[in-house]
XYZ file of C-alpha atoms in Angstrom:
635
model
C 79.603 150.026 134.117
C 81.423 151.447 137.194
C 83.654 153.706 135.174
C 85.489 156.383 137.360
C 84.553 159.937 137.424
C 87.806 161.749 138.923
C 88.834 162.183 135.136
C 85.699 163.661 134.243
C 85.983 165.898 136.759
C 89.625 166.996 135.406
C 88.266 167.384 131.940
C 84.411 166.556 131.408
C 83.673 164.076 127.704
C 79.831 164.191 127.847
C 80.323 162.285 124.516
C 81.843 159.163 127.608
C 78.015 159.208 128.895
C 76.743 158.354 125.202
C 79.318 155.651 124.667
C 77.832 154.167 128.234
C 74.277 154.036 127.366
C 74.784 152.532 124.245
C 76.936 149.616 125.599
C 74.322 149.372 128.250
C 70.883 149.565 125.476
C 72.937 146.945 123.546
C 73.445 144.655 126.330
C 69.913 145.411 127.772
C 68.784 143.971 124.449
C 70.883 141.092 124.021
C 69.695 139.875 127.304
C 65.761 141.048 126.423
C 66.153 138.294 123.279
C 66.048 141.200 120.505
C 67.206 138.954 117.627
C 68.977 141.494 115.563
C 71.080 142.014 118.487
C 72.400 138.717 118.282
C 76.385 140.097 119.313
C 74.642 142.466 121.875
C 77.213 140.423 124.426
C 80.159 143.043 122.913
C 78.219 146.074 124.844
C 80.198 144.199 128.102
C 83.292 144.723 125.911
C 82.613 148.314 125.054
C 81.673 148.809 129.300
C 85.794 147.160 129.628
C 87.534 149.176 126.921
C 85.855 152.191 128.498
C 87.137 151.031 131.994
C 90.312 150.654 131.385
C 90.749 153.828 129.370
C 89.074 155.891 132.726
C 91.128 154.225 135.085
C 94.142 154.078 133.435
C 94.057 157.861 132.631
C 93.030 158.897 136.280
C 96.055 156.389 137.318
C 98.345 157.452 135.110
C 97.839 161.878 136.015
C 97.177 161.614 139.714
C 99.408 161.068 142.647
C 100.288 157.327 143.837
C 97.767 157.492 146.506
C 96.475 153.707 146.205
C 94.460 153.741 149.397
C 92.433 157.220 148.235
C 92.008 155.643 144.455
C 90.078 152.209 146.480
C 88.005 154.412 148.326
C 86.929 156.014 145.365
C 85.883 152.558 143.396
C 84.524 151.028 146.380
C 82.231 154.445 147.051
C 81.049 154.527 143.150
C 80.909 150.864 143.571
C 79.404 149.357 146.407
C 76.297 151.014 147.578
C 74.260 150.402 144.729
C 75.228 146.817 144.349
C 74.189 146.513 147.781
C 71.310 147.767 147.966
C 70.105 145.655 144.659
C 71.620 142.252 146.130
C 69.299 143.116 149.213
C 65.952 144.033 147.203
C 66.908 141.132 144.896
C 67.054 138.394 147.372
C 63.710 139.374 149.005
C 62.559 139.223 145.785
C 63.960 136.060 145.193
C 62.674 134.618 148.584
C 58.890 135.302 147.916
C 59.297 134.832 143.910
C 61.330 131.533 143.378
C 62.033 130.071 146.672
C 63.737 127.211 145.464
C 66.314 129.486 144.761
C 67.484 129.813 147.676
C 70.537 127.141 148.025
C 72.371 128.688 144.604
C 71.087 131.953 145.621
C 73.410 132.214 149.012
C 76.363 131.274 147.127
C 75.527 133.874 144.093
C 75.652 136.456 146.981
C 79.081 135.049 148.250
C 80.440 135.566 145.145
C 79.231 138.891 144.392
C 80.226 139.926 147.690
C 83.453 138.875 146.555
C 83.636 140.307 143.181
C 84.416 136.376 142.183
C 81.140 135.684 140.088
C 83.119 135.190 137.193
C 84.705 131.980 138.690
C 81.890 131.103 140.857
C 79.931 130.705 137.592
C 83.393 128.941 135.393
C 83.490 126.605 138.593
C 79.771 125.928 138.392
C 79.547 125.676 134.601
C 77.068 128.125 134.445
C 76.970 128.828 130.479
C 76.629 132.740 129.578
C 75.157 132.442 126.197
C 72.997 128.910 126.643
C 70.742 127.497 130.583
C 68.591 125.602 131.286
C 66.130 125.705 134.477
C 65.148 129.324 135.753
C 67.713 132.091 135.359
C 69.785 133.060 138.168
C 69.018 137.008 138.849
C 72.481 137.584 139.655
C 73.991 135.773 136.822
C 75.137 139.149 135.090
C 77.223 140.199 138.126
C 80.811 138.330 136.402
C 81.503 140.839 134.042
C 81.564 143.596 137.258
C 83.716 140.684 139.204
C 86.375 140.777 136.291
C 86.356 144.739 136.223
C 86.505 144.466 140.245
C 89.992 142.189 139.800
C 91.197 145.150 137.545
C 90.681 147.900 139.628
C 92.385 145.676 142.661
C 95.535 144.475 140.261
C 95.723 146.703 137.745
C 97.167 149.962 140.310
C 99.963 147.689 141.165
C 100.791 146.900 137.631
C 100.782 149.961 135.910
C 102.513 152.160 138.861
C 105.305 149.257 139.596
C 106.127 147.495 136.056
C 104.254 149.617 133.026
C 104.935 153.380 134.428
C 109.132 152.381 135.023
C 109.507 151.581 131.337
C 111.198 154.700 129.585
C 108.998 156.065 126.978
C 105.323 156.333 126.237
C 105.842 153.717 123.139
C 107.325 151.166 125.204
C 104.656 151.177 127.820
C 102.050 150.956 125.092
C 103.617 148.288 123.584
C 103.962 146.662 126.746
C 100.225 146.470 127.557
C 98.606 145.838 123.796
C 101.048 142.618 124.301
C 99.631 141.472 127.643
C 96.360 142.566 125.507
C 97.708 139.968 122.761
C 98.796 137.624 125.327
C 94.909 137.187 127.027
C 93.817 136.633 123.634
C 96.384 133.883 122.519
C 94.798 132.363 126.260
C 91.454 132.668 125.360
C 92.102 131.072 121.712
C 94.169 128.490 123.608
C 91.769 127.419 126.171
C 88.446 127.941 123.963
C 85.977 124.552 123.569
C 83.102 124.476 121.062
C 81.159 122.822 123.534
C 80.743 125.934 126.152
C 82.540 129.105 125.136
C 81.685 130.394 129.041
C 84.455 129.380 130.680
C 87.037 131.721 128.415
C 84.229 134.408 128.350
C 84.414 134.532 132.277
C 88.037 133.961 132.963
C 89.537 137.394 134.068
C 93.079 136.228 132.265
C 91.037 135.214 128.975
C 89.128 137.861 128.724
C 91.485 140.927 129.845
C 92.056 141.572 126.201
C 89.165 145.031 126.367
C 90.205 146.359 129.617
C 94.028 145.998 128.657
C 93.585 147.533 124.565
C 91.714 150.587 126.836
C 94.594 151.035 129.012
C 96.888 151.120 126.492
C 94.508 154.204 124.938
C 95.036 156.177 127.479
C 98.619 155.847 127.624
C 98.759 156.580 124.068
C 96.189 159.476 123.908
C 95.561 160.790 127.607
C 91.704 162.075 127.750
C 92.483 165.994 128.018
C 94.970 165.086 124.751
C 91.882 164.589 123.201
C 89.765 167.077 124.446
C 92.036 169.181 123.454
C 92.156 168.107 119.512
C 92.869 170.591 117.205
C 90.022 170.612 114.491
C 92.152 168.659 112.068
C 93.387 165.757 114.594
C 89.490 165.596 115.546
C 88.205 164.927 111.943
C 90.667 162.428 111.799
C 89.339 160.679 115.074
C 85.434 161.278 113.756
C 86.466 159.432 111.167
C 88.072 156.886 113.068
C 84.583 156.669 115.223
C 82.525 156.130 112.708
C 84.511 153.249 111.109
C 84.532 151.817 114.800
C 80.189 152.597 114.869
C 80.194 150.440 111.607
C 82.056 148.237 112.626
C 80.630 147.609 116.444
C 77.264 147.828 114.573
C 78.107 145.022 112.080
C 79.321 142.418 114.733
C 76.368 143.330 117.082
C 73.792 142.207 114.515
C 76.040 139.224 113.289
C 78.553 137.605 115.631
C 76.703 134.740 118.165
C 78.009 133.708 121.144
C 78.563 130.034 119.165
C 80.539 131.651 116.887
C 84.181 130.528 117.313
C 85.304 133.603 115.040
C 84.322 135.405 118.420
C 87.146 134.113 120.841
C 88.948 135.915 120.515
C 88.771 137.471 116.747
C 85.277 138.842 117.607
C 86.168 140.108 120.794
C 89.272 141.820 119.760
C 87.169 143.230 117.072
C 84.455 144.812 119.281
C 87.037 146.086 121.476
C 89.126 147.855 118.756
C 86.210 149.413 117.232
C 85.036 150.870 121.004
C 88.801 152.219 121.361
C 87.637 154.390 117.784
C 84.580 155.277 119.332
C 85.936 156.227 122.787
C 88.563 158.313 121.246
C 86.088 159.846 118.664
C 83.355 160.752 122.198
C 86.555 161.793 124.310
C 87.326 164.509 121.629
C 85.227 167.411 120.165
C 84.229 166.301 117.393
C 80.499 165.220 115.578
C 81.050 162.139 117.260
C 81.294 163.741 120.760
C 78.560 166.118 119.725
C 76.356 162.828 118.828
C 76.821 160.713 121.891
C 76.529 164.202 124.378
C 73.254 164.459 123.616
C 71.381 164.921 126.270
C 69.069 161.523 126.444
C 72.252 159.645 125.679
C 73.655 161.513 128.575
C 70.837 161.130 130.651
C 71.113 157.007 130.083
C 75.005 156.948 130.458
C 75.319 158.418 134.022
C 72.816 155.980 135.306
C 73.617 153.214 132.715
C 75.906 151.665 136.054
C 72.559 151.259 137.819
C 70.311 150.006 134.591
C 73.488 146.934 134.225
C 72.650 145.912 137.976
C 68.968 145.991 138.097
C 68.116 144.857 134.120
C 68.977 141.355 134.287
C 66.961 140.557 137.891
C 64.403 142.326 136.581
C 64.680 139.762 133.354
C 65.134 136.970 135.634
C 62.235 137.387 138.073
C 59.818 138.424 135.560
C 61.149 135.302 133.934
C 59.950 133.345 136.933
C 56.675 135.454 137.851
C 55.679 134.327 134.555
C 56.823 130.645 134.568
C 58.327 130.870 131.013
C 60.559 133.160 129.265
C 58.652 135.980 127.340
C 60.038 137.238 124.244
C 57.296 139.556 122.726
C 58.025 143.442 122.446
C 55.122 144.543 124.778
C 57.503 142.688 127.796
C 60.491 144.444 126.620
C 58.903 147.464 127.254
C 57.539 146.779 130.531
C 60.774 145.234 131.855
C 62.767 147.807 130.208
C 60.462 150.517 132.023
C 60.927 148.636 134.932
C 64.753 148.770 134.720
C 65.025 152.926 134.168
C 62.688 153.423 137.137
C 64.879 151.171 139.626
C 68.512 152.868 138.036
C 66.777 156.707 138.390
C 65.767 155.734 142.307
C 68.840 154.516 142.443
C 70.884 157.114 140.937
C 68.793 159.908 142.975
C 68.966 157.920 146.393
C 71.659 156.293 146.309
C 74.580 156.858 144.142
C 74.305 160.480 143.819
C 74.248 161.473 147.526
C 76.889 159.178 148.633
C 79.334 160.472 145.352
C 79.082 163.955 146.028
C 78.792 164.235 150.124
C 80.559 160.991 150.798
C 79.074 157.981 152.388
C 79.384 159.086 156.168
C 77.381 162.567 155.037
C 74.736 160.598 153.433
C 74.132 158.336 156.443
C 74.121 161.523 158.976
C 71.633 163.414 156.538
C 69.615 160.408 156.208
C 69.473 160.187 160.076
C 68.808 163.183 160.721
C 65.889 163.265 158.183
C 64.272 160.221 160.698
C 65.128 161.972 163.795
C 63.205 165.275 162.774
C 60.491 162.862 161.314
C 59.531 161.150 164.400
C 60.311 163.954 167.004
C 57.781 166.666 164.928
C 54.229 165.721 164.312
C 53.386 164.399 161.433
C 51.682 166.776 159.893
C 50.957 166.141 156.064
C 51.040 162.870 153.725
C 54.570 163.924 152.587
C 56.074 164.030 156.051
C 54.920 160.191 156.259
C 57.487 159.449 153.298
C 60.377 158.969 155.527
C 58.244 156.556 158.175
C 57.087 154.458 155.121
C 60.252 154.315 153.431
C 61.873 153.200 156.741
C 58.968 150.398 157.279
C 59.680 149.116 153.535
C 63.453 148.971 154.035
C 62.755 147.113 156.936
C 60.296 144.785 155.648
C 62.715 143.823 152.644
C 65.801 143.757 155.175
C 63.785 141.094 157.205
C 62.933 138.547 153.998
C 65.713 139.317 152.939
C 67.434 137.827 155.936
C 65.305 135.104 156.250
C 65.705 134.261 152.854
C 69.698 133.437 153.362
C 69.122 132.019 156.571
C 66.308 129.471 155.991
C 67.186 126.038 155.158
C 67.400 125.487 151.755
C 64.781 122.582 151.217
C 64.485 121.336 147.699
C 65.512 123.435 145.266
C 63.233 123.491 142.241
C 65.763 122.949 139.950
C 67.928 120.335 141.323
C 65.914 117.745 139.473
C 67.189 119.318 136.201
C 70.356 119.867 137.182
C 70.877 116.733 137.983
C 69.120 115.045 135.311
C 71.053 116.979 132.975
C 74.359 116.091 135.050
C 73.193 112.345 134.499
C 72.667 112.585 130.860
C 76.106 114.040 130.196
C 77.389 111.315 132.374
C 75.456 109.130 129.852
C 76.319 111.077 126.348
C 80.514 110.447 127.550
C 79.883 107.064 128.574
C 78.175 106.311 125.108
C 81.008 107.328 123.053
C 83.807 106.063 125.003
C 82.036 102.374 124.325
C 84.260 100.574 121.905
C 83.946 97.441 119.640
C 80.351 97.152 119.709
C 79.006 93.532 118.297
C 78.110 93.916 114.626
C 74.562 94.729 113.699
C 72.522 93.102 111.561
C 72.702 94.678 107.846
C 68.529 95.305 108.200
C 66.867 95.829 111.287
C 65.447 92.098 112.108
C 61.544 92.283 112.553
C 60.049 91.357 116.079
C 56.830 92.739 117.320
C 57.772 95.760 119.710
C 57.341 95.555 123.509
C 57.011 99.041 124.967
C 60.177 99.141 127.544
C 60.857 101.054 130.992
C 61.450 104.162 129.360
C 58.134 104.314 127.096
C 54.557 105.426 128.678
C 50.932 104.893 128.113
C 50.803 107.635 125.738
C 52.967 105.891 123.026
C 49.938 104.904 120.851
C 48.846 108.758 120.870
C 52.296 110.209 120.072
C 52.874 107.259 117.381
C 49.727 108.689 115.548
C 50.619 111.827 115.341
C 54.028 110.826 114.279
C 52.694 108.543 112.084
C 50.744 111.864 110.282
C 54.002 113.066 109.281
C 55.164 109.851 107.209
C 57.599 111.281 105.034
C 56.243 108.623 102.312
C 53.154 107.447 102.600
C 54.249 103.733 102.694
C 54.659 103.101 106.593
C 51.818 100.952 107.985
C 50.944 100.742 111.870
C 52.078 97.019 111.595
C 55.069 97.917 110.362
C 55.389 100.396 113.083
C 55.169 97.682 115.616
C 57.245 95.091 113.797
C 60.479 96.616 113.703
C 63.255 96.091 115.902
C 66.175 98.537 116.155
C 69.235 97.955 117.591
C 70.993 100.901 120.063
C 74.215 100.231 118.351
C 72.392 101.423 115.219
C 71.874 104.871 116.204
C 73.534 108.205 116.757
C 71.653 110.627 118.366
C 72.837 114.588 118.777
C 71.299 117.332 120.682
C 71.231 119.768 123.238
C 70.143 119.831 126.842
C 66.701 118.463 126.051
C 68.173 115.171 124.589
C 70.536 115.267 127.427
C 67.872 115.270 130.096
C 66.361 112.269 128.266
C 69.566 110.053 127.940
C 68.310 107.912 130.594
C 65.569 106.666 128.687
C 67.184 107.059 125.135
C 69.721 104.402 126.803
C 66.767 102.200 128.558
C 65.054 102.173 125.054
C 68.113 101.776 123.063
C 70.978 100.115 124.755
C 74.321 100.811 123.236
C 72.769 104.058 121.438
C 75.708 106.573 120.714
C 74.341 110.225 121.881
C 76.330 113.551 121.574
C 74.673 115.885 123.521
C 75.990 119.366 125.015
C 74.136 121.803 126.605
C 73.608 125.196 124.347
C 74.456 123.044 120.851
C 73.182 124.391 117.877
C 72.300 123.181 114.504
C 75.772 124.592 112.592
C 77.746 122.594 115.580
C 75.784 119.385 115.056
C 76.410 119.638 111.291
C 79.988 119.163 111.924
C 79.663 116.484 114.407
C 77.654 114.641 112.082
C 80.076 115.102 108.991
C 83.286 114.290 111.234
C 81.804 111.072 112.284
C 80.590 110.122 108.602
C 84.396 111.031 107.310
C 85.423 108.639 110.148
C 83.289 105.836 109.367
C 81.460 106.060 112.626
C 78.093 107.152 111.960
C 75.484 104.493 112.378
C 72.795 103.955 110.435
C 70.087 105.693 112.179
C 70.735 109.508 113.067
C 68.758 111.544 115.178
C 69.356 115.039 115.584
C 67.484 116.932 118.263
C 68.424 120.750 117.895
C 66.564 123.874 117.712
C 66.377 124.667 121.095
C 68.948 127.688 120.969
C 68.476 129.124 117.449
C 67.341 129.229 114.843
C 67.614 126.068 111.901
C 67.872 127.213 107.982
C 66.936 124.260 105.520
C 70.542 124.820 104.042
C 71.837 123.073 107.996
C 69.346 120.821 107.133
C 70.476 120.178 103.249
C 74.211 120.029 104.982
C 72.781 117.029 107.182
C 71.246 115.054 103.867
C 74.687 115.293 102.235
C 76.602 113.918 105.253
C 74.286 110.989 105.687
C 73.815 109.109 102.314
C 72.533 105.577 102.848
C 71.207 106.652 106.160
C 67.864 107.159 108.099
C 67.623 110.215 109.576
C 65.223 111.811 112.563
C 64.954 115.352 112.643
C 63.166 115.744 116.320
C 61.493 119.301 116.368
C 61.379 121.796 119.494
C 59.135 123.131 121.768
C 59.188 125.960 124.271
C 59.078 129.552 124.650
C 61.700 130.337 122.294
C 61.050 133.528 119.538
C 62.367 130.693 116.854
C 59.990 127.662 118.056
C 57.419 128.092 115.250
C 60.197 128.971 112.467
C 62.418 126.338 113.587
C 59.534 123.532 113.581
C 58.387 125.213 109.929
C 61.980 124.341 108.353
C 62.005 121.152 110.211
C 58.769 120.218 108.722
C 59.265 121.036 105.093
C 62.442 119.360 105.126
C 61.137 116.043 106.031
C 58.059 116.283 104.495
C 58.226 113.752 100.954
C 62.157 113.779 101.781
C 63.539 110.060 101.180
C 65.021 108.205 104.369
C 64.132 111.842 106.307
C 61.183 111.548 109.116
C 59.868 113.880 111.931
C 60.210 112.839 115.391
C 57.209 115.396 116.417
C 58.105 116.157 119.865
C 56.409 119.521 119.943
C 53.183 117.711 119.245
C 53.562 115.422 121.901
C 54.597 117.116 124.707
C 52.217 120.226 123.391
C 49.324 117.599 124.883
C 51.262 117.005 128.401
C 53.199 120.424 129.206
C 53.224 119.184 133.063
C 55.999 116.653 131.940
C 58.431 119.281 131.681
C 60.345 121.348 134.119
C 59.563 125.155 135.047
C 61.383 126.485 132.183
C 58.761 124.895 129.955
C 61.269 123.578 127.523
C 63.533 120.638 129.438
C 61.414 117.389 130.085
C 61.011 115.696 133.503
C 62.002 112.303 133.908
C 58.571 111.388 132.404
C 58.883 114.113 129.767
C 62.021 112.187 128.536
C 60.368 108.761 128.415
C 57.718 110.279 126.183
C 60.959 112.260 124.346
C 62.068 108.314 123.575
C 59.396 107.318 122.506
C 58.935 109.619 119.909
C 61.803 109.457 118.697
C 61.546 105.547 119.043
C 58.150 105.829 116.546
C 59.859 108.226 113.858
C 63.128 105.507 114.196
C 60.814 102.412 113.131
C 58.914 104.579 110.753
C 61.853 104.221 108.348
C 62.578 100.729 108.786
């Protein structure tokens, strides 16, 4: 992202500016939704191993001159961040002014270059959210590389550079390389993988494995190849393209192959590639070409404006668009902002310094308003001026204003309250014995069901897995809470409250970003314990896709059981595919029924939150009682 020049300027790899805009397309993808980009989250890693080999290099061959190699970073560095945290917050401030209260302390931490722990400290998950996205979200992966560049001078000149031979310092970093990866296995939880993605000591391994590159093969080394070294290192890069290919369209970030084996993997295979660009080679040849190129040198810019861009569109639109037409747009969107900013900003201030760029700028206003104005171009300056002020001013106002409600604090702390619930549920012990068969008693809607019980029970009722159930019956049977074991994601967990009001003693397991593989295994590791109750309800789907052999999985572990499959509903690329699987493997299943939540909240979309997929408070009394129906359908 903010790789350094000065050793591009000693000996120039365009084949470096290809290996940039392909980390940055990747990641630009990932983010965009582009399901065959599913491990677009290793473009980040590329960005590190590509760090570290720069810095390291220019380290390594220049003169200790610490104070001069700060200047640098925080010249490359800091003027275009600044100007996008400005532009983004006035954004922010007219777009989603609820914002405002998490907003101030985003900017904190990017200030800080500690967005990485802001987010670990605020459990902000990388790969699953909930409510509307944070526009500054992406900034942790530039906090970690900001950490390096402060630490990582001291280290190499005082402890790596005293060791004796090239091996031994080598050797030396690949194990602190080995070491952050041993940390990250260590520390990793199924649950949320985000809080060893974001740790700067957990996730060092990329930045460290290209440090120890350029110890081991200094960049002009390998510009300098002779022809038969650099068929050896095409070779090398195009094992490392197959392989970074591969994991991009397979690895997830639920996978926990990825931390660290996946990881380590993506980083290994951008070493080959970085060594294969950094040389003369076809591979160089490839990734100089000139659009590549092009991309690369601003790809620093396109990483700091794609994801607002994402993110306010995101919240323009008041759902999450997924469709190739948006791509485009935002994507368009995204180049524009990085060219301005490459042309006005970062350019100018790299080559004549950031003093010389302020005095030219000046300058360019003085002669503006002390000559006529003679012209519409000569009125580019004024207008420019007016706009910076203008977004300057809301910008302002939107860090000082009080912060008011903030739209999302309901779901954050509804969410907060269900996993308060979810532990609470399974730390309950000895619960009294339930009857062997669900006693019949004519149902009395509780607290946590609505008036629109008798609509969602027809439509529920529609997708009787065997024809038998009656609307009597429906009403007739009593189920215990101690008889069922719910597991979800964030949707069940913002509906605990009412699960728990409907079903006292109900044992939910419910994490925020939980997919169908993970609730698979919670479900068998409960039925090899004896703890599975007799009704199950799982309520996934909402981050990924379901395939019926999940589904077949969840049959085998529940023998002798009744279980709900609740379906999804949002804006989510997977909601119709999900619901289709979901469908056909209840439909004529024994002891399987459909909760049909998607139905049911289809015909009352104000019940949920902004993000048009987590319900409100009423939302998750109508989420009960659907589930509630499909429950006493198989009684």
């Amino acid at each position: 992202m903010g790789q350094g020049r000065g050793a591009e300027a000693r000996t120039r790899a365009p084949g470096l500016d290809g290996v940039r805009a392909i980390a940055v397309l990747v990641v630009m993808g990932f983010h965009e939704g582009v399901r065959a980009l599913s491990g677009g989250f290793l473009g980040v890693d590329v960005f590190f191993v590509l760090s570290g080999f720069l810095i390291t290099d220019l380290l390594a061959t220049r003169p200790r001159d610490l104070k001069a190699f700060w200047l640098r970073r925080a010249r490359r560095l800091l003027p275009a961040l600044a100007v996008m945290l400005v532009v983004v917050t006035a954004a922010a401030t007219v777009i989603e002014p609820g914002q405002s209260a998490t907003l101030r302390l985003a900017l904190l931490a990017a200030a800080t270059y500690t967005s990485n722990w802001y987010q670990m400290l605020h459990h902000v998950s990388y790969f699953q959210s909930f409510g509307p996205p944070s526009p500054l979200q992406h900034l942790w992966s530039l906090a970690i590389e900001e950490q390096f560049y402060l630490l990582w001078p001291l280290i190499l000149w005082f402890v790596v550079l005293r060791l004796n031979d090239r091996r031994a310092r080598v050797a030396a970093i690949l194990l602190a390389a080995a070491g952050s990866a041993v940390a990250m296995a260590l520390q990793y939880t199924p649950a949320d993988p985000s809080q060893v993605y974001y740790g700067t000591d957990t996730h060092a391994s990329a930045l460290l494995i290209g440090a120890a590159l350029a110890l081991a093969c200094p960049l002009a080394k390998l510009a300098g190849t002779r022809p038969a070294v650099t068929r050896r290192l095409d070779a090398i890069g195009v094992a490392g393209l197959v392989v970074l290919g591969w994991a991009i369209g397979h690895l997830k970030g639920d996978d926990a192959a990825v931390y660290p084996a996946g990881l380590l993997l993506g980083a290994l295979a951008a070493a080959a590639i970085i060594a294969a660009a950094a040389s003369r080679g076809a591979v160089a040849t490839i990734t100089g070409t000139p659009p590549l190129r092009w991309i690369g040198v601003r790809s620093y810019a396109m990483y700091l404006w794609h994801w607002p861009v994402i993110a306010l569109a995101t919240a323009l639109a008041g759902h999450a668009i997924t469709s190739p037409a948006t791509w485009a747009v935002e994507t368009g969107v995204t180049v524009a902002l990085a060219a301005a900013s490459w042309r006005f900003v970062e350019s100018p201030i790299l080559h004549n310094g950031m003093g010389a760029s302020l005095r030219n700028l000046y300058h360019h206003l003085q002669e503006t308003f002390i000559r006529p104005v003679i012209g519409t171009w000569r009125m580019v300056p004024l207008i420019a001026v007016a706009v910076a002020v203008v977004i300057l001013g809301i910008a302002g106002y939107g860090v000082a204003k009080p912060s008011g409600n903030v739209t999302d604090a309901g779901l954050l702390r509804q969410v907060a309250d269900g996993e308060r619930i979810s532990a609470e549920s399974r730390s309950q012990t000895a619960p009294p014995a339930p009857p062997t068969s669900p006693a019949p008693r004519r149902h009395t809607p509780g607290p946590g069901s609505t008036g629109l019980d008798r609509t969602s029970r027809r439509h529920t009722a529609k997708r009787v897995p065997y024809g038998s159930a009656s609307s009597a019956r429906l009403t007739d049977c009593a189920v215990s809470g101690w008889q069922v074991t719910a597991i979800g994601d964030s949707v069940m967990l913002a509906s605990a409250a009412a699960l728990e009001t409907d079903f006292p003693g109900i044992y939910i397991d419910a994490k925020v970003g939980m997919q169908m593989q993970t609730g698979v295994q919670l479900v068998q590791q409960l039925s090899a314990a004896g703890s599975l109750r007799h009704y199950v309800v799982i309520g996934l789907g909402t981050n990924g896709a379901i395939t019926p052999g999940e589904i077949w999985q969840l049959r085998e572990a529940v023998p002798h059981r009744e279980l709900s499959l609740v379906n999804t509903y949002g804006p989510m690329s997977w909601e119709s595919e999900v619901n289709g699987v979901l469908a056909s493997s209840s439909w004529h299943k024994p002891h399987v029924t459909l909760a049909d939540w998607a139905a049911a909240i289809g015909a009352h979309p104000s019940f949920l939150w902004s993000d048009g997929i987590h319900p409100q408070p009423a939302g998750g009394r109508l989420y009960a009682s659907v589930i509630s129906n499909a429950i006493r359908q198989s009684c």
